[in-house]
Amino acid sequence: MEKSGKSKKRLRAAKALNRIVFEFYQECIQAREEGRPVGWMPPMNGAIEIFYAMGLQPVFPENWSPLCAAFGYTPGNFEVSEGMGYSRDLCGYLRNIVGYVYGLMEQGETPLRLPEPDMLISFGGGCIPAMKIFHVMERRFPQARVFSADLPQVPVEDIQEYHLKYAVSEMHRLIDFLTESTGQEMDYDRLKETVALSDQACALWDEIMTYRKYIPAPFSAAEIGIMFVMVTRQGTQAAVGFLTKVRDEVKERAEAGAGVIGEEKVRLFWDNIPLWYNMGLFNYFEKMGGVVVAETYSAAWSLRLNVDRPIEALALKSLMSYPLVSCVSIEKRKEMVLKACREYSIDGAILHRNKSCVPITLGQMDIKRALEEELDVPSVIIDADHMDDRNFSLAQFQTRVDAFMEMLHEKKGLRY
Amino acid sequence: MSSAYIVPFVEAVKDQTKRLRALSSGGKKVMGYFCTYTPIEIIHASGLLPVRVMGGIGEVKAAYSLTPDFICPYMRLSLERALKGEYDFLSGVVQGYTCDVACGLLNIWKGNFGEKVFHSIPLPYNDNTDSREFFRSAIMELVRKLEVLGGRFSEEALDRSLRLYEEIRGLIISFYEMRYNNRLPLSANELLYIVLSGFVTAPEEYLKMLKGLNKDLRDAKAQMSEDVPVLISGSLIEEPKIFDILEGSGLRVVADDLCTGLRHFHPLAGEGEDPIERLIDRYLHRFPCPARIRANDRASLIMELVRRSSARGVIFAFQKFCTPHLADHPIVSEGLKKEGIPNILIEMEETGVMEGQLRTRLGAFCEMLGE
């Protein structure tokens, strides 16, 4: 097994996904060439639906990072940003995108690439690295018009009317900024349609995840790349079309009892972001009868939207998405993990202690304790990094996972 | 000047646990906070005593089982102290939102220290009518949280608290002014103790201590130092030894951009029609922490301080793994270099700094600045 590697996928949809990824980045470049305004933005907020509803092109530098990892651009990008003085203790997404915009992007020779932004939805909110990425982008692209967004971080369980009211006012301010910058007016009927499509995608996502409760599970975390459409295509027919196909395939597999491997002995939960440069790790459990059937990240996309109140729905989505998967709301996250472990019949949890993501890593130990005390679900800590393979030791991973899997087998009275 | 003048401040820092525990046993509610973006005036006006949670220097043992090792020493050591029971006098922790780690640690405290009040105050990043209205609601939410502990808030009480803290800030800033003009007869180490003691002392008492000191300082004869003037920039410095090493290397701290320094005190007050508006105005115009603003803007603010204090170099002293500072550093450092201001970066670990290595680096830096 290699330190970097691709995962083995079983869904037919995996092939369609490759095309979808390629088309999205083609579309981004084309938008720039055709003069359709391009805006760079952080993921997981309601700005995406507003962009699609106004016919503007969103680009997500954070989503580009996993692609860089898959294409092998990351080490070169790190070299550039570290050469500029960005510490190796900083989040890998930040070091990767900074290195990319000052390195490879300037050379402009890669088959897929990011188009220069006309606008930057620069962030006050989310995590610090996400904010700081955009501050660097403002310097790198001084010609881009900057919208200084403001989205205070509130635990999901504490969201009140006044938080929502402010988030709604920010949504209106964003729309005004986009109109002023591009001349495009918001068509509110189209916004409703966009939000409806987004909601449909969420409903489909939920349904797809529900089929993973089947034993054996019809697909594993190795296929989690399907969330690409949730990040980049929410609010479009493309996302709904793709997810419908995935749903149909997954349903068919689940009902036919088609699992990931011959005999699914141990069902696993994965906490934190995957190692984008080695999605093949998810297959590593398989030779020991283990399948990763649920992840923390997957819950972040199941927020439903009130189509009748589209702006409010997008404001609420913006307020909730980041806290749900981070340390803003450890209590809520713990509840979600415990719920998932119950519903997905989880035998053991893998907690990725991720040097590149402090907000998701903080609170993991409380979650670990709750899993043991409340559900008797054991867990193992894997020290790694979602972007930087220098912070990942394959040998250590294998040693820990082997011992953990052996223990889970014993606990279930299975032969290892 | 004899360091006898700062004895009460040093004692206030050293005796803090004993003193605050006694206060709490006597019925006074003590509320902790991590970051100086926490509106402590609201806590004070509600009748509680705001106290900044400190980490100190030491080894992380118990906190190791609750946090990863790639977060700042301050937060890990604070948790360590809390797990040892050293913060048992707190009725909770409230925290003005700054960085990911402070937010996460607040929630980890919440999950581990039972039925107390733990609350994160969402702060807006922008300054406009809507954000001020939002801020006001967030403040009123804090007031309600404190009421659970018996807090009694009124605008009149807030007005008094604002004036009290303004007077404290005014005195400290006047010491900073003296330092800019090479007229402050205190070492950086001594000034640090003065600042740190303010975090753990009732403001009424602290003001009295500062007034006494102010008189002593005005009466004392300052000796003009010939050492090379530098500015120090970072978040918290809790170890006075750093300043001793620095000032023993031919350097003299003339200005700082620290939250155990100027950032906590500047500006003195805000403007507005009512006390809450004045509070909001001040917090929106804080001398900024990198978690709240762009690196470009900080580079120019630090440059202004450099000019004001005639510093010839800047020393960045960061808590290890501090994302806001590390993420800004390349831009701020480049900005200063463009203006002809050399700078170096040192990182502080849980057990403090590597003394020998630090002396060598600072010695070389001093030599370079002196050329």
XYZ file of C-alpha atoms in Angstrom, chain A residues 100-416:
317
model
C -1.432 27.401 -6.125
C -2.447 31.002 -6.817
C 1.138 32.224 -6.563
C 2.644 29.205 -8.394
C 0.886 26.839 -10.790
C -1.943 29.249 -11.526
C 0.462 31.914 -12.716
C 2.078 29.363 -15.018
C -1.394 28.352 -16.253
C -0.392 25.007 -17.742
C -2.498 22.460 -15.861
C -5.364 20.716 -17.713
C -7.870 21.832 -15.083
C -7.333 25.158 -13.382
C -9.129 27.971 -11.614
C -10.214 31.092 -13.492
C -9.271 34.452 -12.030
C -12.048 35.946 -9.912
C -14.045 39.057 -10.788
C -15.368 39.047 -7.241
C -14.284 37.655 -3.896
C -16.830 36.756 -1.261
C -14.277 37.365 1.420
C -15.156 36.017 4.722
C -15.698 37.094 8.290
C -16.961 33.847 9.737
C -16.304 30.120 9.596
C -12.859 28.973 10.651
C -9.774 31.172 10.801
C -7.937 29.484 7.886
C -11.010 29.877 5.646
C -11.071 33.586 6.511
C -7.359 34.039 6.031
C -7.409 32.269 2.638
C -9.648 35.018 1.306
C -7.573 37.779 2.799
C -4.594 36.423 0.850
C -6.752 36.172 -2.281
C -7.622 39.856 -1.953
C -3.917 40.649 -2.258
C -3.310 38.190 -5.070
C -6.279 39.458 -7.143
C -6.400 43.196 -6.463
C -8.671 43.793 -9.443
C -11.448 41.643 -7.943
C -14.324 43.371 -6.202
C -14.520 42.304 -2.579
C -17.618 41.588 -0.553
C -16.735 41.501 3.154
C -19.172 38.927 4.446
C -20.081 38.712 8.098
C -21.366 35.506 9.593
C -20.886 35.264 13.355
C -20.288 31.777 14.695
C -23.147 30.538 16.879
C -23.715 27.018 18.224
C -26.586 25.464 16.278
C -28.602 24.801 19.421
C -28.330 28.475 20.439
C -29.461 30.113 17.187
C -32.110 32.753 17.918
C -34.204 35.206 16.014
C -31.584 37.966 16.209
C -28.862 35.752 14.690
C -31.147 34.845 11.831
C -32.219 38.444 11.296
C -28.583 39.497 10.911
C -27.794 36.606 8.564
C -30.830 37.588 6.451
C -29.606 41.187 6.262
C -26.214 39.876 5.116
C -27.899 37.865 2.341
C -29.641 41.007 1.093
C -26.398 42.954 1.298
C -24.712 40.228 -0.800
C -27.433 40.392 -3.445
C -27.093 44.184 -3.632
C -23.329 43.845 -3.978
C -23.668 41.303 -6.790
C -26.162 43.493 -8.647
C -23.947 46.498 -8.313
C -20.850 44.552 -9.401
C -22.339 42.657 -12.338
C -25.472 44.540 -13.370
C -27.498 41.340 -12.855
C -30.734 41.745 -10.930
C -32.012 38.969 -8.683
C -35.032 37.174 -10.100
C -36.797 35.995 -6.932
C -38.870 33.377 -8.751
C -35.673 31.873 -10.039
C -34.199 32.018 -6.548
C -37.157 30.003 -5.284
C -36.541 27.420 -8.008
C -32.861 27.306 -7.108
C -33.589 26.857 -3.426
C -36.122 24.156 -4.301
C -33.446 22.317 -6.274
C -31.036 22.711 -3.400
C -33.609 21.304 -1.017
C -34.245 18.388 -3.365
C -30.508 17.669 -3.401
C -30.510 17.648 0.413
C -33.502 15.314 0.491
C -31.783 12.989 -1.981
C -28.589 13.137 0.041
C -30.515 12.115 3.153
C -32.183 9.297 1.291
C -28.859 8.051 -0.087
C -27.375 8.095 3.400
C -30.392 6.192 4.732
C -29.593 3.249 2.473
C -26.245 2.967 4.187
C -28.126 1.737 7.218
C -28.748 -1.505 5.334
C -26.557 -4.413 6.325
C -24.494 -4.888 4.265
C -24.075 -1.232 3.366
C -24.373 -0.599 -0.383
C -21.345 1.702 -0.483
C -18.536 2.926 1.744
C -16.694 6.141 2.505
C -14.470 5.367 -0.486
C -17.294 6.853 -2.598
C -17.726 9.997 -0.532
C -16.523 12.046 -3.493
C -20.218 12.154 -4.472
C -20.485 15.103 -2.080
C -18.711 17.143 -4.765
C -22.136 18.098 -6.082
C -23.233 19.209 -2.625
C -20.261 21.543 -2.438
C -20.260 22.942 -5.965
C -23.648 22.319 -7.551
C -26.244 22.934 -4.900
C -29.240 24.636 -6.429
C -28.812 23.121 -9.889
C -30.563 20.416 -11.864
C -27.140 18.838 -12.419
C -26.863 17.999 -8.696
C -30.418 16.687 -8.514
C -29.949 14.593 -11.679
C -26.704 13.066 -10.451
C -27.971 12.367 -6.939
C -31.133 10.765 -8.347
C -28.951 8.325 -10.285
C -26.845 7.654 -7.207
C -29.999 7.124 -5.146
C -31.410 4.666 -7.682
C -28.193 2.696 -7.816
C -27.724 2.664 -4.062
C -31.346 1.677 -3.461
C -31.044 -1.164 -5.934
C -27.839 -2.406 -4.302
C -29.236 -2.090 -0.787
C -32.434 -3.937 -1.607
C -30.550 -6.646 -3.468
C -28.226 -7.093 -0.473
C -25.182 -6.105 -2.539
C -22.505 -4.983 -0.120
C -19.089 -3.510 -0.560
C -17.194 -6.692 0.213
C -17.997 -10.394 0.419
C -18.786 -10.487 4.097
C -19.288 -7.255 6.000
C -18.167 -8.111 9.507
C -17.436 -4.766 11.107
C -19.219 -1.467 10.507
C -17.130 1.643 11.016
C -17.656 5.378 11.469
C -15.123 7.967 10.258
C -14.799 11.316 12.038
C -13.129 14.324 10.398
C -12.074 15.049 6.799
C -10.645 12.158 4.738
C -7.003 12.063 3.658
C -7.579 13.490 0.205
C -4.219 12.235 -1.085
C -5.026 8.693 0.035
C -8.697 7.844 -0.310
C -7.487 4.259 -0.746
C -7.211 4.057 3.049
C -10.947 3.446 3.154
C -10.325 0.203 1.285
C -7.683 -0.849 3.790
C -10.349 -1.906 6.316
C -11.995 -4.147 3.771
C -9.462 -6.963 3.834
C -10.305 -7.293 7.537
C -14.027 -7.330 6.862
C -14.469 -3.657 7.805
C -16.591 -1.109 5.930
C -16.788 2.603 6.729
C -20.532 3.143 6.482
C -20.941 6.666 7.927
C -18.965 9.868 8.403
C -19.356 13.142 10.302
C -19.099 15.140 7.137
C -22.068 13.485 5.491
C -24.476 15.033 8.006
C -23.434 18.541 7.002
C -25.381 18.277 3.755
C -28.709 17.166 5.075
C -30.039 20.583 6.072
C -33.476 21.044 4.554
C -34.494 24.429 3.148
C -37.835 26.202 3.447
C -38.612 26.934 -0.201
C -41.344 29.453 0.687
C -38.859 31.674 2.481
C -35.754 31.297 0.325
C -33.597 34.096 1.759
C -34.300 33.013 5.310
C -33.582 29.406 4.359
C -30.216 30.358 2.892
C -29.388 32.522 5.897
C -30.151 29.642 8.223
C -28.114 27.246 6.123
C -25.197 29.682 6.277
C -25.488 29.965 10.039
C -25.744 26.229 10.645
C -23.406 24.491 8.242
C -20.055 25.330 9.787
C -21.050 24.958 13.464
C -22.558 21.543 12.714
C -19.213 20.030 11.754
C -16.888 22.047 13.956
C -16.076 22.872 17.559
C -18.573 25.765 17.546
C -21.109 23.170 18.571
C -19.326 20.210 20.180
C -22.488 19.220 22.031
C -24.525 19.063 18.831
C -21.777 17.272 16.967
C -21.491 14.698 19.708
C -25.243 14.122 19.507
C -24.988 13.697 15.736
C -22.143 11.206 15.976
C -23.918 9.182 18.654
C -27.126 9.213 16.640
C -25.285 8.066 13.525
C -23.528 5.314 15.438
C -26.865 4.041 16.725
C -28.685 4.293 13.408
C -25.908 2.847 11.287
C -25.203 -0.028 13.709
C -21.605 1.047 14.153
C -19.127 -1.312 15.795
C -16.193 1.074 16.001
C -15.210 4.658 15.217
C -12.070 5.987 13.581
C -11.231 9.467 14.789
C -8.889 11.252 12.423
C -6.892 13.669 14.598
C -6.315 16.083 11.769
C -3.419 18.489 12.031
C -4.908 20.521 9.190
C -8.268 20.952 10.878
C -8.281 22.142 14.463
C -12.025 23.038 14.540
C -13.103 19.490 13.728
C -10.416 17.872 15.851
C -11.299 19.843 18.997
C -13.955 17.972 20.914
C -13.040 14.579 19.466
C -11.882 13.332 22.850
C -15.235 14.231 24.408
C -16.933 12.390 21.560
C -14.654 9.396 22.092
C -15.587 9.264 25.759
C -19.310 9.556 25.006
C -19.095 6.758 22.432
C -17.509 4.472 24.995
C -19.677 5.428 27.947
C -23.049 5.797 26.278
C -22.874 3.304 23.420
C -19.983 1.006 24.266
C -18.534 1.816 20.861
C -14.724 1.715 20.910
C -12.712 4.118 18.819
C -9.184 4.576 17.569
C -7.283 7.817 16.974
C -5.417 8.181 13.698
C -2.881 11.011 13.645
C -2.792 12.453 10.159
C -3.625 15.452 7.990
C -6.240 15.858 5.278
C -3.832 17.627 2.908
C -0.225 17.127 3.970
C 1.057 13.579 3.640
C 4.183 14.556 5.553
C 2.021 14.486 8.667
C 0.862 10.954 7.965
C 2.668 7.726 8.739
C 1.270 4.753 6.876
C 3.060 2.284 9.151
C 1.558 3.879 12.246
C -1.871 3.888 10.608
C -1.623 0.201 9.782
C -0.394 -0.756 13.244
C -3.204 1.110 14.970
C -5.914 -0.031 12.583
C -4.799 -3.670 12.668
C -4.910 -3.753 16.469
C -8.251 -1.919 16.510
C -9.819 -4.256 13.991
C -8.598 -7.277 15.907
C -10.155 -5.905 19.064
C -13.476 -5.230 17.296
C -13.526 -8.778 15.957
C -12.915 -10.172 19.419
C -15.590 -7.946 20.895
C -18.115 -9.299 18.388
C -16.921 -12.860 18.881
C -15.688 -13.051 15.299
C -12.592 -14.772 13.965
C -9.916 -12.331 12.885
